[in-house]
Every structure is written in structure tokens, then in C-alpha cells.
Coordinates of C-alpha atoms in Angstrom, one line a residue:
X1 CA 198.0 -228.9 19.9
X2 CA 195.5 -230.9 17.9
X3 CA 192.3 -230.4 19.5
X4 CA 190.1 -233.5 20.1
X5 CA 187.4 -232.5 17.8
X6 CA 190.3 -231.6 15.0
X7 CA 191.4 -235.4 15.4
X8 CA 187.7 -236.5 15.0
X9 CA 187.6 -235.0 11.9
X10 CA 190.8 -236.2 10.6
X11 CA 189.9 -239.2 11.4
X12 CA 186.9 -239.6 9.5
X13 CA 187.9 -238.1 6.8
X14 CA 190.9 -240.7 6.7
X15 CA 188.2 -243.5 7.1
X16 CA 185.8 -242.2 5.0
X17 CA 187.6 -240.6 1.7
X18 CA 184.3 -239.9 0.1
X19 CA 183.1 -237.7 2.8
X20 CA 179.8 -240.0 3.2
X21 CA 179.2 -242.4 5.9
X22 CA 176.3 -243.9 7.7
X23 CA 175.1 -242.9 11.1
X24 CA 175.8 -246.5 12.3
X25 CA 179.5 -246.1 11.1
X26 CA 179.4 -242.7 12.4
X27 CA 178.7 -244.5 15.9
X28 CA 181.4 -247.1 15.3
X29 CA 183.5 -244.5 15.4
X30 CA 182.9 -243.1 18.5
X31 CA 180.2 -240.2 17.2
X32 CA 177.0 -240.7 19.2
X33 CA 174.0 -240.3 17.1
X34 CA 172.9 -237.6 18.6
X35 CA 176.1 -235.5 17.8
X36 CA 175.3 -237.0 13.9
X37 CA 171.9 -235.8 13.6
X38 CA 172.5 -232.3 15.7
X39 CA 175.2 -231.4 12.9
X40 CA 172.7 -232.0 10.2
X41 CA 170.6 -229.3 11.1
X42 CA 169.8 -226.5 8.7
X43 CA 173.3 -224.3 9.0
X44 CA 175.3 -227.6 10.6
X45 CA 178.6 -228.5 9.1
X46 CA 176.9 -231.7 7.9
X47 CA 173.9 -233.3 5.7
X48 CA 171.4 -236.4 5.4
X49 CA 170.6 -236.6 2.1
X50 CA 168.8 -239.7 2.8
X51 CA 167.7 -241.5 5.8
X52 CA 170.7 -243.1 7.9
X53 CA 173.2 -241.5 5.5
X54 CA 175.5 -238.5 6.3
X55 CA 177.2 -236.1 3.8
X56 CA 180.3 -234.9 6.3
X57 CA 180.5 -231.2 5.0
X58 CA 178.0 -228.8 4.6
X59 CA 178.5 -227.6 0.7
X60 CA 177.9 -228.8 -2.5
X61 CA 177.5 -232.1 -2.8
X62 CA 179.3 -234.2 -5.6
X63 CA 178.4 -236.8 -8.4
X64 CA 180.8 -239.1 -6.1
X65 CA 178.7 -238.8 -3.0
X66 CA 175.5 -239.1 -4.2
X67 CA 176.2 -242.5 -5.8
X68 CA 177.8 -243.4 -2.4
X69 CA 175.1 -242.0 -0.5
X70 CA 172.6 -244.7 -1.9
X71 CA 175.0 -247.8 -2.4
X72 CA 175.2 -247.0 1.4
X73 CA 171.1 -246.8 2.0
X74 CA 171.4 -250.4 -0.7
X75 CA 174.1 -252.1 1.8
X76 CA 176.0 -254.7 1.1
X77 CA 176.4 -256.2 -2.6
X78 CA 174.3 -252.9 -3.9
X79 CA 175.4 -252.4 -7.6
X80 CA 174.8 -249.3 -9.6
X81 CA 172.8 -249.7 -12.7
X82 CA 170.7 -247.5 -15.3
X83 CA 171.4 -244.2 -16.5
X84 CA 174.0 -243.3 -13.9
X85 CA 175.8 -246.8 -15.1
X86 CA 175.8 -245.5 -18.4
X87 CA 177.1 -242.7 -17.4
X88 CA 180.0 -243.3 -15.3
X89 CA 180.7 -246.0 -18.7
X90 CA 181.4 -243.2 -20.4
X91 CA 178.0 -243.4 -22.8
X92 CA 177.0 -240.0 -23.9
X93 CA 174.5 -240.7 -26.9
X94 CA 170.8 -240.9 -26.5
X95 CA 169.0 -239.9 -23.7
X96 CA 169.6 -236.1 -22.9
X97 CA 170.0 -237.2 -19.0
X98 CA 173.4 -239.0 -19.6
X99 CA 174.4 -235.7 -21.0
X100 CA 174.1 -233.4 -17.9
X101 CA 176.3 -231.6 -15.4
X102 CA 175.7 -232.0 -11.8
X103 CA 174.9 -234.9 -9.5
X104 CA 172.6 -237.6 -10.6
X105 CA 168.9 -237.0 -10.1
X106 CA 168.5 -240.3 -9.7
X107 CA 170.8 -243.5 -9.1
X108 CA 169.3 -247.0 -9.7
X109 CA 170.2 -249.5 -7.4
X110 CA 170.1 -253.6 -8.1
X111 CA 169.9 -255.3 -4.6
X112 CA 169.8 -259.1 -3.9
X113 CA 165.6 -259.9 -3.2
X114 CA 165.8 -260.6 0.5
X115 CA 167.3 -256.9 0.8
X116 CA 164.9 -255.7 2.9
X117 CA 165.3 -252.0 1.5
X118 CA 162.8 -249.5 -0.4
X119 CA 163.4 -246.5 -3.1
X120 CA 163.5 -243.3 -0.7
X121 CA 164.6 -240.0 -2.4
X122 CA 166.7 -240.1 -5.3
X123 CA 167.4 -243.8 -4.6
X124 CA 165.6 -246.3 -7.4
X125 CA 165.2 -249.6 -6.1
X126 CA 165.2 -253.4 -8.2
X127 CA 165.4 -256.3 -6.1
X128 CA 166.2 -259.7 -8.2
X129 CA 167.5 -262.9 -7.6
X130 CA 170.2 -262.4 -11.0
X131 CA 172.5 -260.3 -9.0
X132 CA 175.1 -259.6 -11.7
X133 CA 178.9 -259.6 -11.1
X134 CA 179.8 -256.2 -10.5
X135 CA 182.4 -253.9 -12.6
X136 CA 185.0 -251.6 -10.4
X137 CA 184.6 -248.3 -11.8
X138 CA 186.3 -245.7 -10.5
X139 CA 185.9 -247.6 -7.3
X140 CA 182.4 -247.6 -7.4
X141 CA 180.0 -251.5 -8.5
X142 CA 178.6 -251.0 -11.8
X143 CA 176.3 -253.0 -13.3
X144 CA 177.5 -255.0 -16.6
X145 CA 177.1 -252.7 -19.7
X146 CA 174.4 -255.0 -20.8
X147 CA 172.7 -255.1 -17.4
X148 CA 172.6 -251.0 -17.2
X149 CA 172.0 -250.4 -20.8
X150 CA 168.5 -252.6 -21.0
X151 CA 167.7 -251.0 -17.2
X152 CA 167.3 -247.9 -19.1
X153 CA 166.1 -248.8 -22.5
X154 CA 163.1 -250.3 -20.9
X155 CA 162.2 -246.7 -19.5
X156 CA 162.5 -245.2 -23.1
X157 CA 159.6 -244.7 -25.4
X158 CA 161.7 -242.9 -28.3
X159 CA 163.2 -245.7 -30.2
X160 CA 166.1 -243.3 -31.6
X161 CA 167.2 -242.5 -28.2
X162 CA 167.6 -246.5 -27.2
X163 CA 169.1 -246.8 -31.0
X164 CA 172.0 -244.4 -30.1
X165 CA 172.2 -245.6 -26.5
X166 CA 172.8 -249.4 -28.1
X167 CA 174.6 -248.2 -30.6
X168 CA 177.2 -246.2 -29.1
X169 CA 177.7 -248.9 -26.6
X170 CA 178.2 -251.8 -29.1
X171 CA 180.3 -249.1 -31.3
X172 CA 182.8 -248.6 -28.3
X173 CA 183.1 -252.1 -28.2
X174 CA 181.3 -251.8 -23.9
X175 CA 179.4 -255.0 -25.1
X176 CA 178.3 -257.0 -28.1
X177 CA 174.9 -257.8 -29.7
X178 CA 174.9 -261.1 -28.7
X179 CA 174.8 -259.9 -24.8
X180 CA 172.4 -257.8 -25.5
X181 CA 170.0 -260.2 -26.7
X182 CA 170.9 -262.9 -24.2
X183 CA 170.5 -259.7 -21.0
X184 CA 167.1 -259.3 -22.8
X185 CA 166.0 -263.4 -22.4
X186 CA 167.1 -263.5 -19.4
X187 CA 165.4 -260.7 -17.9
X188 CA 162.1 -259.5 -17.1
X189 CA 159.7 -258.7 -20.8
X190 CA 158.8 -255.8 -18.9
X191 CA 159.2 -252.3 -21.4
X192 CA 161.0 -254.7 -24.0
X193 CA 159.1 -253.7 -27.2
X194 CA 160.8 -251.0 -28.3
X195 CA 164.2 -252.3 -27.1
X196 CA 163.6 -255.3 -29.1
X197 CA 162.6 -254.0 -32.2
X198 CA 165.7 -251.3 -31.8
X199 CA 168.0 -254.3 -31.4
X200 CA 167.2 -256.3 -34.2
X201 CA 168.4 -253.3 -36.4
X202 CA 171.5 -252.7 -34.5
X203 CA 171.6 -256.6 -35.1
X204 CA 171.2 -256.2 -38.8
X205 CA 174.5 -253.1 -38.7
X206 CA 172.6 -250.2 -37.8
X207 CA 174.9 -247.6 -36.1
X208 CA 172.8 -244.7 -35.0
X209 CA 169.2 -243.4 -34.7
X210 CA 170.0 -241.8 -37.8
X211 CA 171.0 -245.3 -40.1
X212 CA 167.6 -246.7 -38.4
X213 CA 165.6 -243.9 -40.2
X214 CA 167.3 -244.7 -43.4
X215 CA 166.7 -248.1 -43.1
X216 CA 163.1 -247.7 -42.7
X217 CA 162.8 -245.2 -45.2
X218 CA 164.8 -248.0 -47.7
X219 CA 162.1 -250.4 -46.7
X220 CA 159.7 -247.6 -49.2
X221 CA 162.5 -247.6 -52.0
X222 CA 161.9 -250.9 -53.7
X223 CA 165.1 -250.9 -54.5
X224 CA 167.5 -254.4 -54.2
X225 CA 168.7 -255.6 -50.8
X226 CA 171.4 -253.4 -49.5
X227 CA 173.6 -254.1 -46.1
X228 CA 174.5 -251.9 -43.3
X229 CA 178.4 -251.1 -41.7
X230 CA 180.2 -253.6 -43.9
X231 CA 184.1 -252.8 -44.3
X232 CA 184.5 -251.9 -48.4
X233 CA 188.2 -253.3 -50.1
X234 CA 189.7 -252.9 -53.5
X235 CA 190.7 -255.0 -55.7
X236 CA 194.1 -255.4 -54.4
X237 CA 192.3 -256.4 -51.0
X238 CA 192.9 -252.9 -49.4
X239 CA 190.1 -251.6 -46.9
X240 CA 189.0 -248.4 -47.7
X241 CA 186.5 -248.0 -45.2
X242 CA 183.0 -248.8 -43.5
X243 CA 179.7 -248.0 -45.7
X244 CA 176.8 -247.0 -43.6
X245 CA 174.9 -248.8 -46.5
X246 CA 175.7 -250.9 -49.3
X247 CA 174.4 -251.6 -52.4
X248 CA 176.6 -254.7 -53.8
X249 CA 174.8 -254.7 -56.9
X250 CA 176.3 -251.8 -58.0
X251 CA 178.8 -250.5 -55.8
X252 CA 176.9 -247.6 -53.8
X253 CA 177.4 -246.2 -51.2
X254 CA 175.0 -244.5 -49.0
X255 CA 176.8 -242.2 -46.4
X256 CA 174.5 -240.6 -43.7
X257 CA 176.4 -237.9 -43.3
X258 CA 175.9 -235.3 -40.3
X259 CA 178.3 -234.7 -37.1
X260 CA 175.3 -234.9 -35.0
X261 CA 175.7 -238.4 -35.6
X262 CA 179.5 -239.3 -34.8
X263 CA 181.0 -239.4 -31.7
X264 CA 183.4 -236.4 -32.7
X265 CA 184.1 -234.1 -35.6
X266 CA 186.7 -235.8 -36.1
X267 CA 184.7 -239.0 -36.9
X268 CA 182.9 -236.6 -39.0
X269 CA 186.0 -235.7 -40.8
X270 CA 187.2 -239.4 -41.5
X271 CA 183.8 -239.9 -42.9
X272 CA 185.0 -237.5 -45.4
X273 CA 188.1 -239.0 -46.0
X274 CA 186.4 -242.6 -46.7
X275 CA 183.6 -241.3 -48.9
X276 CA 186.4 -239.6 -51.1
X277 CA 188.3 -243.0 -50.8
X278 CA 185.1 -244.8 -52.1
X279 CA 184.8 -242.7 -54.8
X280 CA 189.0 -242.7 -56.2
X281 CA 188.3 -246.8 -56.3
X282 CA 185.0 -246.5 -58.6
X283 CA 182.2 -246.4 -55.8
X284 CA 179.4 -243.8 -56.3
X285 CA 178.3 -242.4 -53.1
X286 CA 175.5 -241.0 -51.9
X287 CA 174.8 -238.9 -49.2
X288 CA 172.3 -237.7 -47.3
X289 CA 171.9 -235.8 -44.4
X290 CA 169.5 -237.2 -41.2
X291 CA 167.3 -234.2 -41.1
X292 CA 166.4 -235.1 -44.9
X293 CA 165.8 -238.5 -44.6
X294 CA 163.2 -237.7 -41.4
X295 CA 161.8 -234.9 -42.7
X296 CA 162.0 -235.0 -47.0
X297 CA 161.6 -238.7 -47.3
X298 CA 160.1 -238.6 -50.6
X299 CA 162.5 -236.7 -52.4
X300 CA 165.7 -238.7 -50.8
X301 CA 163.8 -242.1 -52.1
X302 CA 163.5 -240.3 -55.6
X303 CA 167.3 -239.5 -55.4
X304 CA 169.0 -242.4 -53.8
X305 CA 166.7 -244.3 -56.7
X306 CA 168.4 -242.3 -59.5
X307 CA 172.0 -242.5 -57.8
X308 CA 171.1 -246.6 -57.9
X309 CA 170.1 -246.4 -61.7
X310 CA 173.1 -244.6 -62.7
X311 CA 175.4 -246.7 -61.0
X312 CA 173.9 -249.6 -62.9
X313 CA 174.9 -247.8 -66.1
X314 CA 178.5 -247.9 -65.6
X315 CA 180.8 -251.6 -65.2
X316 CA 180.9 -252.3 -61.5
X317 CA 184.6 -252.1 -59.8
X318 CA 186.2 -254.9 -58.3
X319 CA 185.3 -254.2 -55.2
X320 CA 184.6 -256.8 -52.2
X321 CA 182.8 -256.5 -48.9
X322 CA 182.6 -257.9 -45.6
X323 CA 180.7 -257.8 -42.4
X324 CA 182.6 -255.9 -39.4

């Protein structure tokens, strides 16, 4: 016959599917707090990762258990934001923490302003009068992407990481440039100088840190204006592809060509096919590696000027463009 203790374990597993509960919740289920904390002693069957929060096992703590522990500490209406929210939305470009393995080293929570909960351990707390409408993702309440993105960007110092973070979110349709601007204006201005500068570039079509480097380099080249990430069509109106950088006066595409800055090798393959389609339609394609743009800027400028001059010597093909 199943013992009373075994029945209790089964009941707790059913009641708390993530295997995480507060000491008060356990007490309400009939487990005295003295018993709870006794089981959390070294070598015991349970763990206490945060004050008053219990993991109902002694082994490896999972990502979900870490986040659930943080939410239980935060209390009702707590919302996950920052790096962990971005990671759960599937973002991987930018800060290395988005690509980490294992439980998050920090969980950032947004709490109602009057909630008297302080950050402790791996929990970072932001109290606000402007609580976001959470989005359930895998059963966890996450801040809207633009809120989570800016929470991360405010703490970054590398503009290239910010560019990758914003660009991936916009490319994947998680948010829009407009939504990011709105959130930036509504939130605190603390730490927004770099995110604002990067978002201005993203607003002008830049979609990666490599393209941002290229755009800064282009400002020194003394060439006619160019546009970024525009759709290019042939004389019949067929879409040839999206050019990283396009000089419409001479139908010249400047392609920042590297798998490092694409979402997958398949994306890079599409870049190669796109360049072939541009060339077949009469456009001049000038490829550059991101590393060359960063480390050999003078040489790239000279080559780009030569490519533009060469493109100007032939009749311009009947190609048209349209912003994305």
C-alpha cells in the first residue's frame, strides 16, 4: 500500500508540475515549515535557491525551475524581462548570454511599484508604475519583446551587441522599429544613449552590426547617398532580392557577405543566390567581409569608390527599388 509520505510526494508533484513551490504553499498543502526547511538541509531531498522558495528535488535545477523560483519570489503579476525573456523569445544574436547553456545566472523581474520585494540572489527586480501586459510563452509571463529588449540594451556598452539584438528582433517580426521607439520614449532615459543611436541606424534600414560598421565607413567615402535593405526589382517587376546597401544612381549593390552575421548557413546561401540574381539583371555587386570593413576600412573605401565609378560607366539597368 502506498505510504502517506509517498502519497504526499505524488500530491506535491501534481500540485507543482515544475517542482517549485513557496514554503507557504507547501504549508497550505499540509507540509509544516519545520519539515520543509529540514528537507532543505545539506544532503536533504529538497533545495532552497531563494528565501522561502523550495525546489522539490535535490538534483540539477532546470532553467524553468530557476525562472519559476524567481516568479514565486516576485509574487502575483510578476513578469520576466531582460535577458531571460529575450532568450525565451528565441533571440540568439548579440550578447553571449543569449547563447549560454544551463540555467540563467540572473532573472530580471518587473513588479508593481508597491510590491515590497527586493532583488536577492539571482533575481533582479524593477518596480514600476507602468506594468506591461505579459505574454505567456511556454507557460511563463514575459514582458513584451520591446520592453525586454530595452531592459537588456540599457545595460550593454557595445553598440554592436545592441545592433545585433535589435536587428534580429525586427528581422524575425518579434517587434517593430516603431514599437521600440515608443517603448524608449515611455520608459526611463537612463542608459538609453547607445540604444537610441543604434535604433536610429536600424530605423534607416541597418539590420546587423556588420551593416552598422559599413554604414559608418560609408559616411567617410564621399559617395552619393545609399539606402539600406531595400527590395530590388527587375524591368518586369520581379523581386530579385533585398540589397544590404544600394546605390540607386548606378544600380550598385554593396553586400556585407559573411555567415557570421546571418541567422543560419541557409541565409548565407540565399545571399549568394541573391547576388547572382542581381548580377544577371545587370546590377554591379560589390561584396565585403565584415572583418575587412572593421579592420581595413581605407582599402574597402577605395574599392567601393572604384566599383561605383565602374558602375557609372555603363548604362544603368532598368532596376527599381522599394523599402521593406
